PDB file of N, CA and C in Angstrom:
ATOM      1  N   MET A  23     149.191  84.112 131.722  1.00 51.00           N
ATOM      2  CA  MET A  23     147.751  84.220 131.779  1.00 51.00           C
ATOM      3  C   MET A  23     147.273  84.835 130.464  1.00 51.00           C
ATOM      4  N   PRO A  24     146.327  84.222 129.814  1.00 57.00           N
ATOM      5  CA  PRO A  24     145.846  84.773 128.537  1.00 57.00           C
ATOM      6  C   PRO A  24     145.087  86.080 128.736  1.00 57.00           C
ATOM      7  N   GLU A  25     145.152  86.897 127.698  1.00 56.00           N
ATOM      8  CA  GLU A  25     144.456  88.185 127.748  1.00 56.00           C
ATOM      9  C   GLU A  25     142.954  87.981 127.592  1.00 56.00           C
ATOM     10  N   ALA A  26     142.200  88.824 128.268  1.00 61.00           N
ATOM     11  CA  ALA A  26     140.745  88.770 128.131  1.00 61.00           C
ATOM     12  C   ALA A  26     140.357  89.330 126.767  1.00 61.00           C
ATOM     13  N   LEU A  27     139.216  88.937 126.291  1.00 60.00           N
ATOM     14  CA  LEU A  27     138.754  89.434 125.000  1.00 60.00           C
ATOM     15  C   LEU A  27     138.525  90.936 125.063  1.00 60.00           C
ATOM     16  N   GLY A  28     138.959  91.634 124.045  1.00 59.00           N
ATOM     17  CA  GLY A  28     138.746  93.070 123.976  1.00 59.00           C
ATOM     18  C   GLY A  28     139.863  93.885 124.604  1.00 59.00           C
ATOM     19  N   GLU A  29     140.794  93.243 125.325  1.00 67.00           N
ATOM     20  CA  GLU A  29     141.912  93.992 125.902  1.00 67.00           C
ATOM     21  C   GLU A  29     143.014  94.104 124.860  1.00 67.00           C
ATOM     22  N   GLU A  30     143.645  95.249 124.881  1.00 71.00           N
ATOM     23  CA  GLU A  30     144.722  95.492 123.941  1.00 71.00           C
ATOM     24  C   GLU A  30     146.041  95.078 124.585  1.00 71.00           C
ATOM     25  N   SER A  31     146.962  94.593 123.802  1.00 70.00           N
ATOM     26  CA  SER A  31     148.270  94.202 124.308  1.00 70.00           C
ATOM     27  C   SER A  31     149.017  95.432 124.821  1.00 70.00           C
ATOM     28  N   ARG A  32     149.740  95.252 125.914  1.00 84.00           N
ATOM     29  CA  ARG A  32     150.479  96.372 126.501  1.00 84.00           C
ATOM     30  C   ARG A  32     151.917  96.434 126.001  1.00 84.00           C
ATOM     31  N   ARG A  33     152.284  95.576 125.116  1.00 90.00           N
ATOM     32  CA  ARG A  33     153.638  95.601 124.571  1.00 90.00           C
ATOM     33  C   ARG A  33     153.802  96.791 123.637  1.00 90.00           C
ATOM     34  N   LEU A  34     155.015  97.292 123.580  1.00 89.00           N
ATOM     35  CA  LEU A  34     155.305  98.416 122.692  1.00 89.00           C
ATOM     36  C   LEU A  34     155.414  97.928 121.254  1.00 89.00           C
ATOM     37  N   THR A  35     154.946  98.762 120.351  1.00 94.00           N
ATOM     38  CA  THR A  35     155.121  98.442 118.937  1.00 94.00           C
ATOM     39  C   THR A  35     156.563  98.725 118.546  1.00 94.00           C
ATOM     40  N   ARG A  36     156.943  98.265 117.397  1.00 95.00           N
ATOM     41  CA  ARG A  36     158.314  98.480 116.931  1.00 95.00           C
ATOM     42  C   ARG A  36     158.610  99.974 116.778  1.00 95.00           C
ATOM     43  N   GLU A  37     157.642 100.721 116.302  1.00 97.00           N
ATOM     44  CA  GLU A  37     157.827 102.166 116.119  1.00 97.00           C
ATOM     45  C   GLU A  37     157.974 102.874 117.467  1.00 97.00           C
ATOM     46  N   GLN A  38     157.179 102.487 118.457  1.00 95.00           N
ATOM     47  CA  GLN A  38     157.287 103.089 119.783  1.00 95.00           C
ATOM     48  C   GLN A  38     158.629 102.758 120.423  1.00 95.00           C
ATOM     49  N   LEU A  39     159.069 101.533 120.277  1.00 96.00           N
ATOM     50  CA  LEU A  39     160.359 101.128 120.824  1.00 96.00           C
ATOM     51  C   LEU A  39     161.489 101.900 120.160  1.00 96.00           C
ATOM     52  N   PHE A  40     161.432 102.047 118.838  1.00 98.00           N
ATOM     53  CA  PHE A  40     162.444 102.813 118.119  1.00 98.00           C
ATOM     54  C   PHE A  40     162.461 104.267 118.587  1.00 98.00           C
ATOM     55  N   THR A  41     161.283 104.852 118.802  1.00 97.00           N
ATOM     56  CA  THR A  41     161.197 106.238 119.265  1.00 97.00           C
ATOM     57  C   THR A  41     161.822 106.390 120.646  1.00 97.00           C
ATOM     58  N   MET A  42     161.563 105.449 121.529  1.00 97.00           N
ATOM     59  CA  MET A  42     162.135 105.521 122.876  1.00 97.00           C
ATOM     60  C   MET A  42     163.653 105.353 122.856  1.00 97.00           C
ATOM     61  N   VAL A  43     164.146 104.439 122.049  1.00 97.00           N
ATOM     62  CA  VAL A  43     165.590 104.232 121.939  1.00 97.00           C
ATOM     63  C   VAL A  43     166.252 105.460 121.324  1.00 97.00           C
ATOM     64  N   ALA A  44     165.633 106.055 120.319  1.00 98.00           N
ATOM     65  CA  ALA A  44     166.188 107.257 119.696  1.00 98.00           C
ATOM     66  C   ALA A  44     166.223 108.420 120.682  1.00 98.00           C
ATOM     67  N   ALA A  45     165.156 108.616 121.443  1.00 98.00           N
ATOM     68  CA  ALA A  45     165.122 109.700 122.427  1.00 98.00           C
ATOM     69  C   ALA A  45     166.166 109.481 123.515  1.00 98.00           C
ATOM     70  N   ALA A  46     166.338 108.247 123.960  1.00 97.00           N
ATOM     71  CA  ALA A  46     167.337 107.953 124.991  1.00 97.00           C
ATOM     72  C   ALA A  46     168.750 108.185 124.474  1.00 97.00           C
ATOM     73  N   SER A  47     169.021 107.805 123.239  1.00 97.00           N
ATOM     74  CA  SER A  47     170.364 108.006 122.697  1.00 97.00           C
ATOM     75  C   SER A  47     170.656 109.481 122.440  1.00 97.00           C
ATOM     76  N   ILE A  48     169.664 110.239 122.036  1.00 96.00           N
ATOM     77  CA  ILE A  48     169.856 111.684 121.859  1.00 96.00           C
ATOM     78  C   ILE A  48     170.122 112.343 123.203  1.00 96.00           C
ATOM     79  N   ASN A  49     169.372 111.956 124.225  1.00 95.00           N
ATOM     80  CA  ASN A  49     169.583 112.503 125.563  1.00 95.00           C
ATOM     81  C   ASN A  49     170.976 112.142 126.077  1.00 95.00           C
ATOM     82  N   PHE A  50     171.394 110.907 125.898  1.00 95.00           N
ATOM     83  CA  PHE A  50     172.720 110.473 126.336  1.00 95.00           C
ATOM     84  C   PHE A  50     173.811 111.248 125.604  1.00 95.00           C
ATOM     85  N   SER A  51     173.656 111.437 124.307  1.00 94.00           N
ATOM     86  CA  SER A  51     174.648 112.174 123.523  1.00 94.00           C
ATOM     87  C   SER A  51     174.752 113.623 123.962  1.00 94.00           C
ATOM     88  N   SER A  52     173.633 114.252 124.262  1.00 90.00           N
ATOM     89  CA  SER A  52     173.682 115.646 124.703  1.00 90.00           C
ATOM     90  C   SER A  52     174.340 115.762 126.072  1.00 90.00           C
ATOM     91  N   MET A  53     174.129 114.790 126.949  1.00 89.00           N
ATOM     92  CA  MET A  53     174.783 114.822 128.261  1.00 89.00           C
ATOM     93  C   MET A  53     176.288 114.608 128.128  1.00 89.00           C
ATOM     94  N   ILE A  54     176.703 113.809 127.156  1.00 90.00           N
ATOM     95  CA  ILE A  54     178.135 113.634 126.910  1.00 90.00           C
ATOM     96  C   ILE A  54     178.751 114.964 126.477  1.00 90.00           C
ATOM     97  N   CYS A  55     178.057 115.697 125.615  1.00 84.00           N
ATOM     98  CA  CYS A  55     178.567 116.995 125.159  1.00 84.00           C
ATOM     99  C   CYS A  55     178.702 117.973 126.316  1.00 84.00           C
ATOM    100  N   TYR A  56     177.738 117.984 127.229  1.00 79.00           N
ATOM    101  CA  TYR A  56     177.826 118.868 128.387  1.00 79.00           C
ATOM    102  C   TYR A  56     178.940 118.434 129.332  1.00 79.00           C
ATOM    103  N   SER A  57     179.181 117.145 129.477  1.00 81.00           N
ATOM    104  CA  SER A  57     180.213 116.690 130.401  1.00 81.00           C
ATOM    105  C   SER A  57     181.609 117.015 129.883  1.00 81.00           C
ATOM    106  N   ILE A  58     181.765 117.149 128.576  1.00 81.00           N
ATOM    107  CA  ILE A  58     183.062 117.530 128.024  1.00 81.00           C
ATOM    108  C   ILE A  58     183.436 118.941 128.473  1.00 81.00           C
ATOM    109  N   LEU A  59     182.445 119.822 128.611  1.00 74.00           N
ATOM    110  CA  LEU A  59     182.699 121.203 129.009  1.00 74.00           C
ATOM    111  C   LEU A  59     182.998 121.349 130.497  1.00 74.00           C
ATOM    112  N   GLY A  60     182.633 120.367 131.301  1.00 72.00           N
ATOM    113  CA  GLY A  60     182.753 120.448 132.753  1.00 72.00           C
ATOM    114  C   GLY A  60     184.118 120.862 133.276  1.00 72.00           C
ATOM    115  N   PRO A  61     185.212 120.251 132.846  1.00 73.00           N
ATOM    116  CA  PRO A  61     186.521 120.623 133.387  1.00 73.00           C
ATOM    117  C   PRO A  61     186.952 122.051 133.046  1.00 73.00           C
ATOM    118  N   PHE A  62     186.453 122.610 131.976  1.00 70.00           N
ATOM    119  CA  PHE A  62     186.879 123.940 131.553  1.00 70.00           C
ATOM    120  C   PHE A  62     185.987 125.046 132.092  1.00 70.00           C
ATOM    121  N   PHE A  63     184.798 124.717 132.517  1.00 68.00           N
ATOM    122  CA  PHE A  63     183.828 125.730 132.911  1.00 68.00           C
ATOM    123  C   PHE A  63     184.255 126.559 134.123  1.00 68.00           C
ATOM    124  N   PRO A  64     184.729 125.976 135.230  1.00 68.00           N
ATOM    125  CA  PRO A  64     185.093 126.811 136.391  1.00 68.00           C
ATOM    126  C   PRO A  64     186.188 127.830 136.093  1.00 68.00           C
ATOM    127  N   SER A  65     187.183 127.464 135.300  1.00 66.00           N
ATOM    128  CA  SER A  65     188.256 128.417 135.008  1.00 66.00           C
ATOM    129  C   SER A  65     187.761 129.578 134.154  1.00 66.00           C
ATOM    130  N   GLU A  66     186.856 129.331 133.238  1.00 63.00           N
ATOM    131  CA  GLU A  66     186.301 130.406 132.415  1.00 63.00           C
ATOM    132  C   GLU A  66     185.419 131.336 133.236  1.00 63.00           C
ATOM    133  N   VAL A  67     184.654 130.780 134.143  1.00 60.00           N
ATOM    134  CA  VAL A  67     183.777 131.612 134.969  1.00 60.00           C
ATOM    135  C   VAL A  67     184.599 132.452 135.931  1.00 60.00           C
ATOM    136  N   ASN A  68     185.671 131.899 136.472  1.00 61.00           N
ATOM    137  CA  ASN A  68     186.501 132.646 137.418  1.00 61.00           C
ATOM    138  C   ASN A  68     187.168 133.848 136.762  1.00 61.00           C
ATOM    139  N   LYS A  69     187.353 133.825 135.478  1.00 65.00           N
ATOM    140  CA  LYS A  69     187.950 134.958 134.779  1.00 65.00           C
ATOM    141  C   LYS A  69     187.010 136.160 134.767  1.00 65.00           C
ATOM    142  N   GLN A  70     185.694 135.919 134.804  1.00 63.00           N
ATOM    143  CA  GLN A  70     184.747 137.004 134.611  1.00 63.00           C
ATOM    144  C   GLN A  70     183.916 137.325 135.845  1.00 63.00           C
ATOM    145  N   PHE A  71     183.750 136.392 136.774  1.00 62.00           N
ATOM    146  CA  PHE A  71     182.862 136.600 137.910  1.00 62.00           C
ATOM    147  C   PHE A  71     183.621 136.480 139.221  1.00 62.00           C
ATOM    148  N   SER A  72     183.040 137.048 140.262  1.00 68.00           N
ATOM    149  CA  SER A  72     183.612 136.871 141.589  1.00 68.00           C
ATOM    150  C   SER A  72     183.305 135.462 142.086  1.00 68.00           C
ATOM    151  N   GLN A  73     183.942 135.075 143.182  1.00 66.00           N
ATOM    152  CA  GLN A  73     183.742 133.731 143.730  1.00 66.00           C
ATOM    153  C   GLN A  73     182.299 133.523 144.178  1.00 66.00           C
ATOM    154  N   LEU A  74     181.672 134.553 144.750  1.00 68.00           N
ATOM    155  CA  LEU A  74     180.288 134.424 145.208  1.00 68.00           C
ATOM    156  C   LEU A  74     179.346 134.179 144.033  1.00 68.00           C
ATOM    157  N   LEU A  75     179.508 134.942 142.960  1.00 68.00           N
ATOM    158  CA  LEU A  75     178.653 134.746 141.794  1.00 68.00           C
ATOM    159  C   LEU A  75     178.877 133.377 141.162  1.00 68.00           C
ATOM    160  N   PHE A  76     180.121 132.910 141.178  1.00 64.00           N
ATOM    161  CA  PHE A  76     180.405 131.584 140.639  1.00 64.00           C
ATOM    162  C   PHE A  76     179.685 130.511 141.439  1.00 64.00           C
ATOM    163  N   ARG A  77     179.703 130.611 142.763  1.00 68.00           N
ATOM    164  CA  ARG A  77     179.028 129.615 143.600  1.00 68.00           C
ATOM    165  C   ARG A  77     177.519 129.663 143.410  1.00 68.00           C
ATOM    166  N   LEU A  78     176.966 130.862 143.291  1.00 67.00           N
ATOM    167  CA  LEU A  78     175.527 130.969 143.072  1.00 67.00           C
ATOM    168  C   LEU A  78     175.135 130.395 141.712  1.00 67.00           C
ATOM    169  N   PHE A  79     175.957 130.673 140.716  1.00 62.00           N
ATOM    170  CA  PHE A  79     175.660 130.198 139.366  1.00 62.00           C
ATOM    171  C   PHE A  79     175.810 128.684 139.255  1.00 62.00           C
ATOM    172  N   SER A  80     176.845 128.125 139.870  1.00 63.00           N
ATOM    173  CA  SER A  80     177.071 126.684 139.757  1.00 63.00           C
ATOM    174  C   SER A  80     176.116 125.883 140.628  1.00 63.00           C
ATOM    175  N   ALA A  81     175.448 126.520 141.580  1.00 59.00           N
ATOM    176  CA  ALA A  81     174.488 125.814 142.433  1.00 59.00           C
ATOM    177  C   ALA A  81     173.176 125.549 141.707  1.00 59.00           C
ATOM    178  N   CYS A  82     172.916 126.260 140.633  1.00 53.00           N
ATOM    179  CA  CYS A  82     171.643 126.079 139.905  1.00 53.00           C
ATOM    180  C   CYS A  82     171.580 124.787 139.157  1.00 53.00           C
TER     181      CYS A  82
END
């Protein structure tokens, strides 16, 4: 269906698309960095905190 006169196109510009792709890749990269720490985190916390504090902290 053709656009009515005076309506602006709803497609993203190249700059907007690049910004969204960059933000998504930065977010994905930061989540990868956090997931690397996952296997080591419980053992480090258990060295310093009681089991109750560990459960409260990991529930957040």
